Structure formats: C-alpha cells, structure tokens
mmCIF file of C-alpha atoms in Angstrom:
data_model
loop_
_atom_site.group_PDB
_atom_site.id
_atom_site.type_symbol
_atom_site.label_atom_id
_atom_site.label_comp_id
_atom_site.label_asym_id
_atom_site.label_seq_id
_atom_site.Cartn_x
_atom_site.Cartn_y
_atom_site.Cartn_z
ATOM 1 C CA MET G 29 -7.300 1.909 -2.005
ATOM 2 C CA ASP G 30 -7.804 1.578 1.739
ATOM 3 C CA ILE G 31 -4.879 0.888 4.044
ATOM 4 C CA ILE G 32 -6.131 -2.554 5.142
ATOM 5 C CA SER G 33 -6.231 -3.757 1.537
ATOM 6 C CA HIS G 34 -2.769 -2.314 1.029
ATOM 7 C CA GLY G 35 -1.547 -4.640 3.783
ATOM 8 C CA LEU G 36 -3.498 -7.708 2.666
ATOM 9 C CA TRP G 37 -2.705 -7.747 -1.070
ATOM 10 C CA PRO G 38 1.080 -7.956 -0.543
ATOM 11 C CA ILE G 39 0.494 -10.896 1.813
ATOM 12 C CA ILE G 40 -1.460 -12.670 -0.943
ATOM 13 C CA ILE G 41 1.287 -12.019 -3.491
ATOM 14 C CA GLY G 42 3.917 -13.076 -0.931
ATOM 15 C CA LYS G 43 2.059 -16.327 -0.235
ATOM 16 C CA ILE G 44 1.875 -17.068 -3.971
ATOM 17 C CA ILE G 45 5.623 -16.442 -4.324
ATOM 18 C CA ASN G 46 6.382 -18.533 -1.220
ATOM 19 C CA LEU G 47 4.345 -21.456 -2.580
ATOM 20 C CA ASN G 48 5.778 -21.363 -6.085
ATOM 21 C CA SER G 49 9.463 -20.521 -5.699
ATOM 22 C CA LYS G 50 12.496 -21.065 -3.505
ATOM 23 C CA LEU G 51 12.343 -17.393 -2.598
ATOM 24 C CA LYS G 52 10.669 -16.850 0.780
ATOM 25 C CA ILE G 53 8.999 -13.495 1.344
ATOM 26 C CA ASN G 54 8.588 -12.295 4.944
ATOM 27 C CA LEU G 55 4.830 -11.688 5.006
ATOM 28 C CA LYS G 56 4.883 -9.301 7.973
ATOM 29 C CA TRP G 57 7.459 -7.048 6.323
ATOM 30 C CA VAL G 58 5.848 -7.121 2.895
ATOM 31 C CA ALA G 59 2.542 -6.129 4.553
ATOM 32 C CA PHE G 60 4.275 -3.304 6.438
ATOM 33 C CA TRP G 61 5.824 -1.960 3.233
ATOM 34 C CA GLY G 62 2.403 -2.309 1.600
ATOM 35 C CA ILE G 63 0.895 0.199 4.035
ATOM 36 C CA PHE G 64 4.020 2.332 4.462
ATOM 37 C CA PRO G 65 3.264 4.895 1.713
ATOM 38 C CA ASP G 66 -0.010 5.875 3.407
ATOM 39 C CA LEU G 67 1.576 5.840 6.868
ATOM 40 C CA LEU G 68 4.270 8.213 5.663
ATOM 41 C CA ALA G 69 1.817 10.476 3.850
ATOM 42 C CA PHE G 70 -1.016 10.674 6.385
ATOM 43 C CA THR G 71 0.301 9.966 9.903
ATOM 44 C CA PHE G 72 1.370 13.574 10.484
ATOM 45 C CA LEU G 73 -1.993 14.896 9.219
ATOM 46 C CA THR G 74 -3.919 12.393 11.345
ATOM 47 C CA PHE G 75 -2.108 13.250 14.583
ATOM 48 C CA TRP G 76 -2.276 16.968 13.811
ATOM 49 C CA SER G 77 -6.043 16.696 13.237
ATOM 50 C CA ILE G 78 -6.562 14.726 16.461
ATOM 51 C CA PHE G 79 -4.422 17.171 18.451
ATOM 52 C CA ASN G 80 -6.390 20.100 17.010
ATOM 53 C CA LYS G 81 -9.721 18.274 17.405
ATOM 54 C CA ARG G 82 -10.515 18.704 13.723
ATOM 55 C CA GLY G 83 -11.469 16.400 10.901
ATOM 56 C CA LEU G 84 -9.226 15.198 8.108
ATOM 57 C CA HIS G 85 -10.855 17.288 5.374
ATOM 58 C CA PRO G 86 -9.370 20.694 4.407
ATOM 59 C CA ALA G 87 -12.741 22.365 5.049
ATOM 60 C CA ASP G 88 -12.435 21.415 8.740
ATOM 61 C CA HIS G 89 -9.496 23.813 9.194
ATOM 62 C CA SER G 90 -8.796 27.501 8.748
ATOM 63 C CA ALA G 91 -7.232 28.529 5.434
ATOM 64 C CA SER G 92 -3.759 29.107 6.903
ATOM 65 C CA GLN G 93 -3.835 25.851 8.877
ATOM 66 C CA SER G 94 -5.064 23.758 5.992
ATOM 67 C CA SER G 95 -2.627 25.413 3.618
ATOM 68 C CA THR G 96 0.426 24.386 5.655
ATOM 69 C CA ILE G 97 -0.678 20.944 6.799
ATOM 70 C CA PHE G 98 -2.050 19.914 3.426
ATOM 71 C CA GLU G 99 1.066 21.177 1.619
ATOM 72 C CA ILE G 100 3.179 18.967 3.894
ATOM 73 C CA THR G 101 0.814 16.043 3.327
ATOM 74 C CA SER G 102 0.901 16.622 -0.428
ATOM 75 C CA VAL G 103 4.711 16.503 -0.531
ATOM 76 C CA LEU G 104 4.799 13.366 1.642
ATOM 77 C CA TYR G 105 2.094 11.782 -0.535
ATOM 78 C CA SER G 106 3.989 12.587 -3.743
ATOM 79 C CA PHE G 107 7.224 11.184 -2.286
ATOM 80 C CA SER G 108 5.668 8.006 -0.905
ATOM 81 C CA HIS G 109 3.533 7.282 -3.979
ATOM 82 C CA SER G 110 6.270 7.646 -6.594
ATOM 83 C CA LEU G 111 7.605 4.695 -8.567
ATOM 84 C CA ILE G 112 10.682 6.834 -9.265
ATOM 85 C CA VAL G 113 11.372 7.228 -5.527
ATOM 86 C CA ILE G 114 10.907 3.556 -4.639
ATOM 87 C CA ALA G 115 12.968 2.481 -7.671
ATOM 88 C CA ALA G 116 15.787 4.761 -6.484
ATOM 89 C CA ILE G 117 15.537 3.365 -2.932
ATOM 90 C CA ILE G 118 15.628 -0.237 -4.189
ATOM 91 C CA LEU G 119 18.569 0.558 -6.481
ATOM 92 C CA VAL G 120 20.565 2.275 -3.718
ATOM 93 C CA LEU G 121 19.938 -0.633 -1.326
ATOM 94 C CA TRP G 122 20.940 -3.121 -4.001
ATOM 95 C CA VAL G 123 24.187 -1.250 -4.778
ATOM 96 C CA VAL G 124 25.103 -0.533 -1.133
ATOM 97 C CA LYS G 125 24.007 -3.832 0.437
ATOM 98 C CA SER G 126 24.446 -6.107 -2.622
ATOM 99 C CA LYS G 127 21.045 -7.498 -1.761
ATOM 100 C CA PHE G 128 17.620 -7.163 -3.326
ATOM 101 C CA TYR G 129 14.923 -6.429 -0.745
ATOM 102 C CA TYR G 130 11.890 -8.238 -2.143
ATOM 103 C CA VAL G 131 9.698 -7.079 0.745
ATOM 104 C CA LEU G 132 9.820 -3.566 -0.740
ATOM 105 C CA GLY G 133 7.600 -5.033 -3.436
ATOM 106 C CA GLY G 134 4.776 -4.244 -1.003
ATOM 107 C CA TRP G 135 5.517 -0.535 -1.508
ATOM 108 C CA VAL G 136 5.628 -0.960 -5.297
ATOM 109 C CA LEU G 137 2.347 -2.898 -5.227
ATOM 110 C CA HIS G 138 0.753 -0.129 -3.142
ATOM 111 C CA ILE G 139 1.568 2.442 -5.807
ATOM 112 C CA LEU G 140 0.469 0.175 -8.664
ATOM 113 C CA MET G 141 -2.877 -0.447 -6.919
ATOM 114 C CA ASP G 142 -3.409 3.249 -6.205
ATOM 115 C CA ILE G 143 -2.879 4.386 -9.799
ATOM 116 C CA PRO G 144 -6.188 2.943 -11.122
ATOM 117 C CA THR G 145 -8.118 3.255 -7.835
ATOM 118 C CA HIS G 146 -7.742 6.974 -7.153
ATOM 119 C CA ALA G 147 -9.912 9.487 -8.963
ATOM 120 C CA LYS G 148 -8.436 12.834 -9.999
ATOM 121 C CA GLU G 149 -10.562 14.541 -7.311
ATOM 122 C CA PHE G 150 -9.143 12.675 -4.299
ATOM 123 C CA TYR G 151 -5.407 12.092 -3.957
ATOM 124 C CA PRO G 152 -4.588 10.989 -7.501
ATOM 125 C CA THR G 153 -1.330 9.047 -7.510
ATOM 126 C CA PRO G 154 1.697 11.057 -8.737
ATOM 127 C CA PHE G 155 3.594 7.884 -9.617
ATOM 128 C CA LEU G 156 6.173 9.693 -11.791
ATOM 129 C CA TRP G 157 7.063 12.349 -9.179
ATOM 130 C CA PRO G 158 9.480 14.231 -9.128
ATOM 131 C CA LEU G 159 9.836 13.953 -12.917
ATOM 132 C CA SER G 160 6.161 14.673 -13.544
ATOM 133 C CA GLN G 161 2.985 15.514 -11.640
ATOM 134 C CA TRP G 162 0.868 13.645 -14.209
ATOM 135 C CA THR G 163 -1.758 11.376 -12.662
ATOM 136 C CA PHE G 164 -4.252 8.874 -13.979
ATOM 137 C CA GLY G 165 -7.937 9.501 -13.328
ATOM 138 C CA GLY G 166 -8.987 6.154 -11.950
ATOM 139 C CA ILE G 167 -12.075 4.936 -10.156
ATOM 140 C CA ARG G 168 -12.918 5.911 -6.586
ATOM 141 C CA TRP G 169 -11.887 3.006 -4.359
ATOM 142 C CA GLY G 170 -14.445 4.050 -1.718
ATOM 143 C CA GLN G 171 -17.421 3.115 -3.897
ATOM 144 C CA LEU G 172 -19.439 0.327 -2.305
ATOM 145 C CA TRP G 173 -19.302 -1.960 -5.353
ATOM 146 C CA PHE G 174 -15.503 -1.745 -5.416
ATOM 147 C CA ILE G 175 -15.127 -2.335 -1.684
ATOM 148 C CA ILE G 176 -17.369 -5.424 -1.920
ATOM 149 C CA LEU G 177 -15.480 -6.742 -4.961
ATOM 150 C CA ASN G 178 -12.057 -6.084 -3.423
ATOM 151 C CA TYR G 179 -12.826 -7.727 -0.075
ATOM 152 C CA SER G 180 -14.684 -10.628 -1.707
ATOM 153 C CA ILE G 181 -11.585 -11.435 -3.748
ATOM 154 C CA LEU G 182 -9.311 -11.002 -0.715
ATOM 155 C CA CYS G 183 -11.524 -13.248 1.456
ATOM 156 C CA SER G 184 -11.720 -15.893 -1.276
ATOM 157 C CA LEU G 185 -7.948 -15.946 -1.676
ATOM 158 C CA PHE G 186 -7.288 -16.094 2.071
ATOM 159 C CA LEU G 187 -9.829 -18.920 2.433
ATOM 160 C CA TRP G 188 -8.130 -20.777 -0.422
ATOM 161 C CA PHE G 189 -4.717 -20.399 1.245
ATOM 162 C CA PHE G 190 -6.156 -21.394 4.632
ATOM 163 C CA ARG G 191 -7.738 -24.524 3.105
ATOM 164 C CA LYS G 192 -4.481 -25.389 1.341
ATOM 165 C CA GLU G 193 -2.437 -24.932 4.543
ATOM 166 C CA ILE G 194 -4.865 -27.059 6.607
ATOM 167 C CA HIS G 195 -4.793 -29.749 3.927
ATOM 168 C CA GLN G 196 -0.962 -29.796 3.963
ATOM 169 C CA LYS G 197 -0.857 -30.009 7.779
ATOM 170 C CA LEU G 198 -3.368 -32.872 7.805
ATOM 171 C CA LYS G 199 -1.418 -34.654 5.080
ATOM 172 C CA LYS G 200 1.758 -34.444 7.214
ATOM 173 C CA LEU G 201 -0.110 -35.770 10.272
ATOM 174 C CA TRP G 202 -1.577 -38.698 8.331
ATOM 175 C CA SER G 203 1.778 -39.641 6.825
ATOM 176 C CA LYS G 204 3.380 -40.132 10.269
#
C-alpha cells in the first residue's frame, strides 16, 4: 500500500479507539509508526537514487550498483515488514519499560495491510522474517480500482469523524 495510506489508516483506527475507550492514542505518533516501515526500507534507496540521478527501479542502475543497493533495501524491507521483529520490539519495550506502546500498532497495521496488498512480483511482504521468507501473493495496491476504493473509504471515514467532531463542538457551545 502507498505510504500516505499507511499514515492515514492508523489515524482512523486511533480515532476509533479514542472515541470508544479510556485509552488515548497519540494520532501523530501512530501515523509516524504507520509509515515507519517504508521509511526504514526505502529512504536510503531514495536518497542514493537522487544522489546518483537515477530512478528507483533496478533497471535504472548498473548491475553492480543495483546488486548492492537493492540487497541493502531488501534486508531493510524484510526487517521492517516482519511481524516477528515488531513483536520482539514491543515485547522488549514492555519488559524493559513496563509499558505497552500502543502507538506501535501503526507499525503492526502497516505490515497487516501490506500482506494482502503486495503481489509476489513487487515487494511481497516477508511478515515471518527471519523465521521464514514465505510471502503471500496479494493484489497490486497500485491498481486504479484499489486506489479509488482505498481513498474513497479513507475520505468517507475522515468526513464522518469531522462531522462528528463538529457536532460535538456545536453541542458544547449550545449547552453554555
């Protein structure tokens, strides 16, 4: 899924949790952790490609260049898109800090969204890494129908929350 959606979906889930429980999720942090896996995996490649005035596709680079840079990207992608890795991070933080960091749910959600929305041909999600390289052959998130569906749902949900928040603010004003 695209990086913007990876930031917006955790906000939606955070808003739902904030409305329906005593737990309050920091929406900025949950959005950050929602995009973090792609930032970790692709920032180095992006800057390297800009610095070398090349595109982001392996064919845009010489064999030796693409071999090294895409191997690094592949390792970072596997690390950042692994449920095993994020589970270990959450567990270590919980043991060391005696606190559960709910905002890291954005990272978990990112991986869960990527599993069915990445085809085998383009960065399939190695969600069991390092235990397994098995991936699920999902749909291609870049297909127009999926982009329209995804953003239509996101827009509808944000409009619903916006309407609800305006209604609550007006209700408070009228009750004064």
